[in-house]
Coordinates of N, CA, C and O in Angstrom, one line a residue:
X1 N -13.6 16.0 4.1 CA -13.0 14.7 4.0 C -11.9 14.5 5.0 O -11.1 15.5 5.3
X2 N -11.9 13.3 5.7 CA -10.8 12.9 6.6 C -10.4 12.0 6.3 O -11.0 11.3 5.5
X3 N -8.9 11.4 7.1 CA -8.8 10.0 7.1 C -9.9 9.0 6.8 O -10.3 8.7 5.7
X4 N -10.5 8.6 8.3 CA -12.0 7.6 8.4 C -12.6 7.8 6.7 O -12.8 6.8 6.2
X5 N -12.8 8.6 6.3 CA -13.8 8.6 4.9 C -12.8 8.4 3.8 O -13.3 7.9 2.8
X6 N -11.6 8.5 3.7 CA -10.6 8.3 2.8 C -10.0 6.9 3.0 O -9.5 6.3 2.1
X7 N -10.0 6.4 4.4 CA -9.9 4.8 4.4 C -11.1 4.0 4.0 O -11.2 2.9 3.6
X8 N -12.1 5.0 4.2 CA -13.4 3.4 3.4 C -13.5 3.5 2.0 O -13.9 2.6 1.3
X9 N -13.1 4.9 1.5 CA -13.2 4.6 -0.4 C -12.0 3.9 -0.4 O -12.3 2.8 -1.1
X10 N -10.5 3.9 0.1 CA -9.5 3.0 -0.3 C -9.8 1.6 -0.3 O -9.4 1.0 -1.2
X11 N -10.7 0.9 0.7 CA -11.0 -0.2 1.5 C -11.6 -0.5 0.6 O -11.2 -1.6 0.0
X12 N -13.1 0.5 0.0 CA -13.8 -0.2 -0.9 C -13.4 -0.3 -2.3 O -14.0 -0.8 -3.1
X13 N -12.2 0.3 -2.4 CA -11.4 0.1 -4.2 C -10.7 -0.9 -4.0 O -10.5 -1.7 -4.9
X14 N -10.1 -1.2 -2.6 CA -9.4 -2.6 -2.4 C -10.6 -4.2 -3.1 O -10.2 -5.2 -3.8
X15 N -11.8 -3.8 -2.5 CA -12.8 -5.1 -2.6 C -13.7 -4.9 -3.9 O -14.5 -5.7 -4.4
X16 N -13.3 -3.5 -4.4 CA -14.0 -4.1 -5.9 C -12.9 -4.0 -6.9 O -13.2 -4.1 -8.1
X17 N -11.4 -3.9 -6.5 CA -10.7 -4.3 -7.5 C -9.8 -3.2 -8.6 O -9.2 -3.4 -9.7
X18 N -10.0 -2.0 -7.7 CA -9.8 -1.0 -8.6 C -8.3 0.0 -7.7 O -8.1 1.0 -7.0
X19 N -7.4 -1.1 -8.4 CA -5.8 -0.8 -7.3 C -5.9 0.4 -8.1 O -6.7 1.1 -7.5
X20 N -5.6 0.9 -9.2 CA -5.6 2.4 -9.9 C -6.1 3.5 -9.3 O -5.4 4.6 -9.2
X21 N -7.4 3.4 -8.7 CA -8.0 4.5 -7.9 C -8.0 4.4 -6.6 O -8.2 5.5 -6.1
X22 N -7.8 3.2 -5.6 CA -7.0 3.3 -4.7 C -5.6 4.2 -4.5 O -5.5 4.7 -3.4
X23 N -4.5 4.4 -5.4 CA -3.6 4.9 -5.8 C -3.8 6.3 -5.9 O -3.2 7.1 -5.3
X24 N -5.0 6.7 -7.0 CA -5.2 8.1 -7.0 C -5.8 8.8 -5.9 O -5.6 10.0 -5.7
X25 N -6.7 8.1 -4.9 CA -6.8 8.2 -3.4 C -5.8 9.0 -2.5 O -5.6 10.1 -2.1
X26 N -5.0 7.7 -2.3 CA -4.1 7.9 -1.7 C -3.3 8.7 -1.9 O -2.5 8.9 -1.0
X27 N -3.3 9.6 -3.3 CA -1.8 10.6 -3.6 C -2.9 11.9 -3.2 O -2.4 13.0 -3.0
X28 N -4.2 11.8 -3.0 CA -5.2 13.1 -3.0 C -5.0 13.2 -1.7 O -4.9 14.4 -1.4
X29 N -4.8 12.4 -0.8 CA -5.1 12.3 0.8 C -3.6 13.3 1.0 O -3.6 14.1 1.9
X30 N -2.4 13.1 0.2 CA -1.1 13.7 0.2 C -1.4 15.0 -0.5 O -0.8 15.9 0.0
X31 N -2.1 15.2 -1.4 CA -2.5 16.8 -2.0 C -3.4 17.5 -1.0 O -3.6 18.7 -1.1
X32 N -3.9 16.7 0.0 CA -4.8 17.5 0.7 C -4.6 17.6 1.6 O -5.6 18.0 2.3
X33 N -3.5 17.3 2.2 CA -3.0 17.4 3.4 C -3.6 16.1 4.6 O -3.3 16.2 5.8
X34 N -4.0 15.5 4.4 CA -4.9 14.6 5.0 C -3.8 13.1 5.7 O -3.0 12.4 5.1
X35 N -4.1 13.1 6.7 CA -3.1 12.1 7.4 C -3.2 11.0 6.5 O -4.2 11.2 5.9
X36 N -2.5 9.6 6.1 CA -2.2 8.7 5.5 C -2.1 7.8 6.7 O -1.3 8.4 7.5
X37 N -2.4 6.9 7.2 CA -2.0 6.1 8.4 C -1.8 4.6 8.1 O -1.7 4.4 6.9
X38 N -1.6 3.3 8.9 CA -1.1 2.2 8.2 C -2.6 1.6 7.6 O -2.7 0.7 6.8
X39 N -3.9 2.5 8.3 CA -5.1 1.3 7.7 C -5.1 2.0 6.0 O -5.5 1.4 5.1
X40 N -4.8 3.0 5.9 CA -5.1 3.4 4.5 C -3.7 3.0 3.4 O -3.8 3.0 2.2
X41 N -2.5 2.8 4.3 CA -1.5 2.2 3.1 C -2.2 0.2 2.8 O -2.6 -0.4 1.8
X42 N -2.1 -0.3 4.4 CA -2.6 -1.6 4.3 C -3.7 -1.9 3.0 O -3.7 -2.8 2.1
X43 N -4.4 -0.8 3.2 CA -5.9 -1.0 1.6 C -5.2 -1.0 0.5 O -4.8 -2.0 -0.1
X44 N -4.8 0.2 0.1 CA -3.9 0.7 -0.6 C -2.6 -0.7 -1.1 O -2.2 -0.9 -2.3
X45 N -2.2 -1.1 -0.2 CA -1.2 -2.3 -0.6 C -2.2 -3.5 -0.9 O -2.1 -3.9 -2.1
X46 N -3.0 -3.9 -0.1 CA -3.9 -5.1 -0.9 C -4.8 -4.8 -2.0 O -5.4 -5.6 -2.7
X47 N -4.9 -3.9 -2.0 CA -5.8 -3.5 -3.5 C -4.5 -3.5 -4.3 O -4.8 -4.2 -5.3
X48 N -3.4 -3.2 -4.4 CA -2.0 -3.9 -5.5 C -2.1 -5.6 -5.1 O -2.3 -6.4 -6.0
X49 N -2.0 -5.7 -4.5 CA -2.3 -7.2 -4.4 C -3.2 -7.4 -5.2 O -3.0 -7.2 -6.4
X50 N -3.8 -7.5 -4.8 CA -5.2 -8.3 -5.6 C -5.3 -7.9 -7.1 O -6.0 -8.6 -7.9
X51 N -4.7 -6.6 -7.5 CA -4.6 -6.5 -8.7 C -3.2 -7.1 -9.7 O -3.0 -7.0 -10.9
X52 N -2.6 -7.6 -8.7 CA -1.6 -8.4 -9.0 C -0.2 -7.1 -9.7 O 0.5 -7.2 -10.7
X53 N -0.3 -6.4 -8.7 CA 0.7 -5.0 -8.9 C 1.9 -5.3 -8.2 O 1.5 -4.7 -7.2
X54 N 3.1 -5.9 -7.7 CA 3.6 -6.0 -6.9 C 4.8 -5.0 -7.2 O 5.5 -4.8 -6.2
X55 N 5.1 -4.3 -8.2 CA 5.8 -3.1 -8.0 C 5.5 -2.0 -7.3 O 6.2 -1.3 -6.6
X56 N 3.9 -1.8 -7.8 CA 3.5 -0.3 -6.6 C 3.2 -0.8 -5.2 O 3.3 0.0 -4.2
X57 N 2.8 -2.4 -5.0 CA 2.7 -2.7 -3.5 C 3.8 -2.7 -3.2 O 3.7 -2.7 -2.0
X58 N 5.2 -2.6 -3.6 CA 6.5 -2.8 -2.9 C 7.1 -0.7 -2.9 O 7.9 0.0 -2.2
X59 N 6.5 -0.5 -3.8 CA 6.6 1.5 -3.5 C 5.8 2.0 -2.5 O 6.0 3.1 -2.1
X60 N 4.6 1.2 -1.9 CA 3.6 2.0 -1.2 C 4.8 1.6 0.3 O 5.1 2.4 1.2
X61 N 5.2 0.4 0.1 CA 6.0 -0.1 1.2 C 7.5 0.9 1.7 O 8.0 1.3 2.8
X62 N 7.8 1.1 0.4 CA 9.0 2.1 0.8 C 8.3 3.3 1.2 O 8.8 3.9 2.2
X63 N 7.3 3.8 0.7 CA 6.9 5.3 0.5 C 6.0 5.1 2.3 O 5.7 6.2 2.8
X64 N 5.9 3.9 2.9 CA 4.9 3.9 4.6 C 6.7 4.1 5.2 O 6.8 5.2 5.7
X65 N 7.7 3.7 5.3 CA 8.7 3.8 5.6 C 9.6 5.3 5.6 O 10.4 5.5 6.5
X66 N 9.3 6.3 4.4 CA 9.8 7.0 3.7 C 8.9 8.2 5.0 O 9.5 9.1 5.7
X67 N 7.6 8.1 5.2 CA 6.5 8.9 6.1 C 6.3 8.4 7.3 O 5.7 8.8 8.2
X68 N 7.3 6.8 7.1 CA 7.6 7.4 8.9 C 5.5 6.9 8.9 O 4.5 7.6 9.1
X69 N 5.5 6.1 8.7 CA 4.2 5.1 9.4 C 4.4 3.6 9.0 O 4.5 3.0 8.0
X70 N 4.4 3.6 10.1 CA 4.3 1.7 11.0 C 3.8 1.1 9.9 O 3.0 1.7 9.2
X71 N 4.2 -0.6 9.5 CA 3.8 -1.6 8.9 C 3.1 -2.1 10.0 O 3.2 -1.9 11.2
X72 N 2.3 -2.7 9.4 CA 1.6 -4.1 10.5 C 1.7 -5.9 9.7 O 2.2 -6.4 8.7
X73 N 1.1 -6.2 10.5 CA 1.3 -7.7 9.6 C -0.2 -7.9 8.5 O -0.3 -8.7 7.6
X74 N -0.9 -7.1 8.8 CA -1.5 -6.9 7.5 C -1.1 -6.6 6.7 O -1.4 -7.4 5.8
X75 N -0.3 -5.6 6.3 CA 0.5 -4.6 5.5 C 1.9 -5.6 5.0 O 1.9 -5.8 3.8
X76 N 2.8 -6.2 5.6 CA 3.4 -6.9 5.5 C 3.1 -8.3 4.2 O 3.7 -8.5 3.2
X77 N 1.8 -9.0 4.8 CA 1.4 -9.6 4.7 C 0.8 -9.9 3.6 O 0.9 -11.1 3.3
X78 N 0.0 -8.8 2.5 CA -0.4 -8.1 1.4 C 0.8 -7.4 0.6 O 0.6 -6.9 -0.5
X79 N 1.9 -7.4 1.1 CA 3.2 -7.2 0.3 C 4.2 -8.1 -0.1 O 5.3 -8.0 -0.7
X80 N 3.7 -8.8 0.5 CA 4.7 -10.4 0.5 C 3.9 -11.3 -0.4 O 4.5 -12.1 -1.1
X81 N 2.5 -11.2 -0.5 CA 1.9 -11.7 -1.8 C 2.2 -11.0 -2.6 O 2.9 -11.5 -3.5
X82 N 2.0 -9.7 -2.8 CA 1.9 -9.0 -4.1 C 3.5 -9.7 -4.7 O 3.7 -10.2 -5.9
X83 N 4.4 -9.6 -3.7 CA 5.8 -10.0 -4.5 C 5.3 -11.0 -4.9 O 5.0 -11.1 -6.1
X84 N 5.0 -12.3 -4.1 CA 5.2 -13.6 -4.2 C 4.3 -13.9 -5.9 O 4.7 -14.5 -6.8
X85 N 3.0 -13.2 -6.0 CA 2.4 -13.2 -7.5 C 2.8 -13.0 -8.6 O 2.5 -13.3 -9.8
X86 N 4.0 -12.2 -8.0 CA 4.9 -11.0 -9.0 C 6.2 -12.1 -9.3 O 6.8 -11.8 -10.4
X87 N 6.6 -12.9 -8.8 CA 7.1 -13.9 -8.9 C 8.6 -12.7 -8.1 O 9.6 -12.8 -8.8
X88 N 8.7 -12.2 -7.4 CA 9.9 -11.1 -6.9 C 10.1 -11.6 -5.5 O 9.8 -10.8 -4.6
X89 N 10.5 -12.6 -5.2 CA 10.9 -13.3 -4.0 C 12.5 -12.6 -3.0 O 12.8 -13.0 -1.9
X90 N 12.9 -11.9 -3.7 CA 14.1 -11.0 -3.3 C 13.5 -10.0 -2.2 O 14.0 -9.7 -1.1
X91 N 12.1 -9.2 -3.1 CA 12.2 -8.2 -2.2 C 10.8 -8.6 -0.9 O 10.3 -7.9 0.0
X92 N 10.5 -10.0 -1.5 CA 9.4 -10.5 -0.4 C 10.4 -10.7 1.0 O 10.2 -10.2 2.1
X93 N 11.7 -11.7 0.4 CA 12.3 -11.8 1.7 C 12.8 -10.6 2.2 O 13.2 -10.6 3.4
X94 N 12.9 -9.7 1.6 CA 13.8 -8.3 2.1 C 12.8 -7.5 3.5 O 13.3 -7.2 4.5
X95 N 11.2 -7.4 3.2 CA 10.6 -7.2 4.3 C 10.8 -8.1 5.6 O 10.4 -7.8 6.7
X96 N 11.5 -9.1 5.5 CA 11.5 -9.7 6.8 C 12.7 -9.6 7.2 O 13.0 -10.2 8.2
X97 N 14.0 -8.7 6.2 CA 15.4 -8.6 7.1 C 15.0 -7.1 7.6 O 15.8 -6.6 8.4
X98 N 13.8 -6.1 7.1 CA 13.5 -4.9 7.7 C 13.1 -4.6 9.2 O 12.9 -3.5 9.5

Protein backbone atom coordinates (compact mmCIF):
# COMPACT_ATOMS: atom_id res chain seq x y z
CA UNK A 1 0.00 0.00 0.00
CA UNK A 2 0.99 3.66 -0.86
CA UNK A 3 -0.17 6.99 -0.81
CA UNK A 4 -1.93 6.73 -4.64
CA UNK A 5 -3.97 3.51 -3.12
CA UNK A 6 -4.72 5.12 0.28
CA UNK A 7 -5.96 8.34 -1.51
CA UNK A 8 -8.49 6.43 -3.67
CA UNK A 9 -10.11 4.37 -0.58
CA UNK A 10 -10.12 7.95 1.28
CA UNK A 11 -11.67 9.56 -1.97
CA UNK A 12 -13.96 6.70 -2.34
CA UNK A 13 -15.28 6.93 1.60
CA UNK A 14 -15.50 10.67 0.81
CA UNK A 15 -18.28 9.71 -2.19
CA UNK A 16 -20.05 6.99 -0.43
CA UNK A 17 -20.32 8.88 2.72
CA UNK A 18 -18.42 7.00 5.22
CA UNK A 19 -16.33 10.10 7.10
CA UNK A 20 -15.66 7.32 9.95
CA UNK A 21 -13.50 5.13 7.77
CA UNK A 22 -12.04 7.76 5.89
CA UNK A 23 -10.71 8.77 9.48
CA UNK A 24 -9.64 5.16 10.32
CA UNK A 25 -7.70 5.37 6.87
CA UNK A 26 -6.09 8.14 7.48
CA UNK A 27 -4.72 7.37 11.13
CA UNK A 28 -3.54 3.69 9.32
CA UNK A 29 -1.57 5.68 6.64
CA UNK A 30 0.09 7.40 10.17
CA UNK A 31 0.53 3.67 11.78
CA UNK A 32 2.12 2.71 8.68
CA UNK A 33 4.30 4.98 8.04
CA UNK A 34 2.88 6.05 4.77
CA UNK A 35 3.06 9.74 3.55
CA UNK A 36 -0.31 11.74 4.24
CA UNK A 37 -0.30 14.55 1.55
CA UNK A 38 -2.96 17.51 0.95
CA UNK A 39 -4.99 15.02 -1.68
CA UNK A 40 -5.50 12.55 1.12
CA UNK A 41 -6.34 15.28 4.04
CA UNK A 42 -8.52 17.32 1.26
CA UNK A 43 -10.85 13.59 1.03
CA UNK A 44 -10.40 13.07 4.38
CA UNK A 45 -11.90 16.79 5.18
CA UNK A 46 -14.76 16.49 2.63
CA UNK A 47 -15.79 13.27 3.62
CA UNK A 48 -16.38 15.35 7.40
CA UNK A 49 -18.04 17.61 5.30
CA UNK A 50 -20.41 15.80 3.84
CA UNK A 51 -20.99 13.99 6.86
CA UNK A 52 -21.64 17.03 8.41
CA UNK A 53 -18.56 16.55 11.09
CA UNK A 54 -17.22 19.99 11.31
CA UNK A 55 -15.20 19.30 14.52
CA UNK A 56 -13.01 16.49 12.99
CA UNK A 57 -12.94 18.63 9.60
CA UNK A 58 -11.56 21.49 11.74
CA UNK A 59 -8.86 18.80 13.62
CA UNK A 60 -7.87 17.23 10.23
CA UNK A 61 -7.08 21.10 9.55
CA UNK A 62 -5.01 21.67 12.57
CA UNK A 63 -3.49 18.13 12.47
CA UNK A 64 -2.41 19.22 7.98
CA UNK A 65 -0.77 22.23 9.81
CA UNK A 66 0.63 20.35 12.84
CA UNK A 67 2.57 17.81 9.76
CA UNK A 68 3.67 20.57 8.07
CA UNK A 69 1.39 19.91 4.70
CA UNK A 70 -0.01 22.58 2.52
CA UNK A 71 -3.81 23.45 2.51
CA UNK A 72 -5.18 24.09 -0.82
CA UNK A 73 -8.42 25.74 -1.70
CA UNK A 74 -9.97 22.46 -1.92
CA UNK A 75 -9.07 21.72 1.52
CA UNK A 76 -9.91 25.13 2.66
CA UNK A 77 -12.95 25.12 0.94
CA UNK A 78 -14.45 21.69 2.40
CA UNK A 79 -13.52 23.16 5.87
CA UNK A 80 -15.32 26.29 5.68
CA UNK A 81 -18.43 24.22 4.92
CA UNK A 82 -18.01 21.75 7.28
CA UNK A 83 -17.89 24.88 9.86
CA UNK A 84 -20.47 26.78 8.06
CA UNK A 85 -23.07 23.30 8.46
CA UNK A 86 -21.83 23.13 11.90
CA UNK A 87 -23.13 26.46 12.35
CA UNK A 88 -19.13 27.44 13.74
CA UNK A 89 -18.56 30.61 11.86
CA UNK A 90 -15.52 31.65 14.25
CA UNK A 91 -13.35 29.00 13.21
CA UNK A 92 -14.62 29.21 9.41
CA UNK A 93 -13.35 32.84 9.53
CA UNK A 94 -10.24 31.89 11.41
CA UNK A 95 -8.88 29.82 8.21
CA UNK A 96 -8.83 32.95 6.31
CA UNK A 97 -6.78 35.04 9.09
CA UNK A 98 -4.33 31.73 8.68
Amino acid sequence: RNTITYNAAVSACETGGQWVRALQLLHEMEDSCVERNTVTYSAAVSACENGEQWAQAWQLIREMAHSRVERDAITCSAAVSACRKGGQWVQALQLFRE
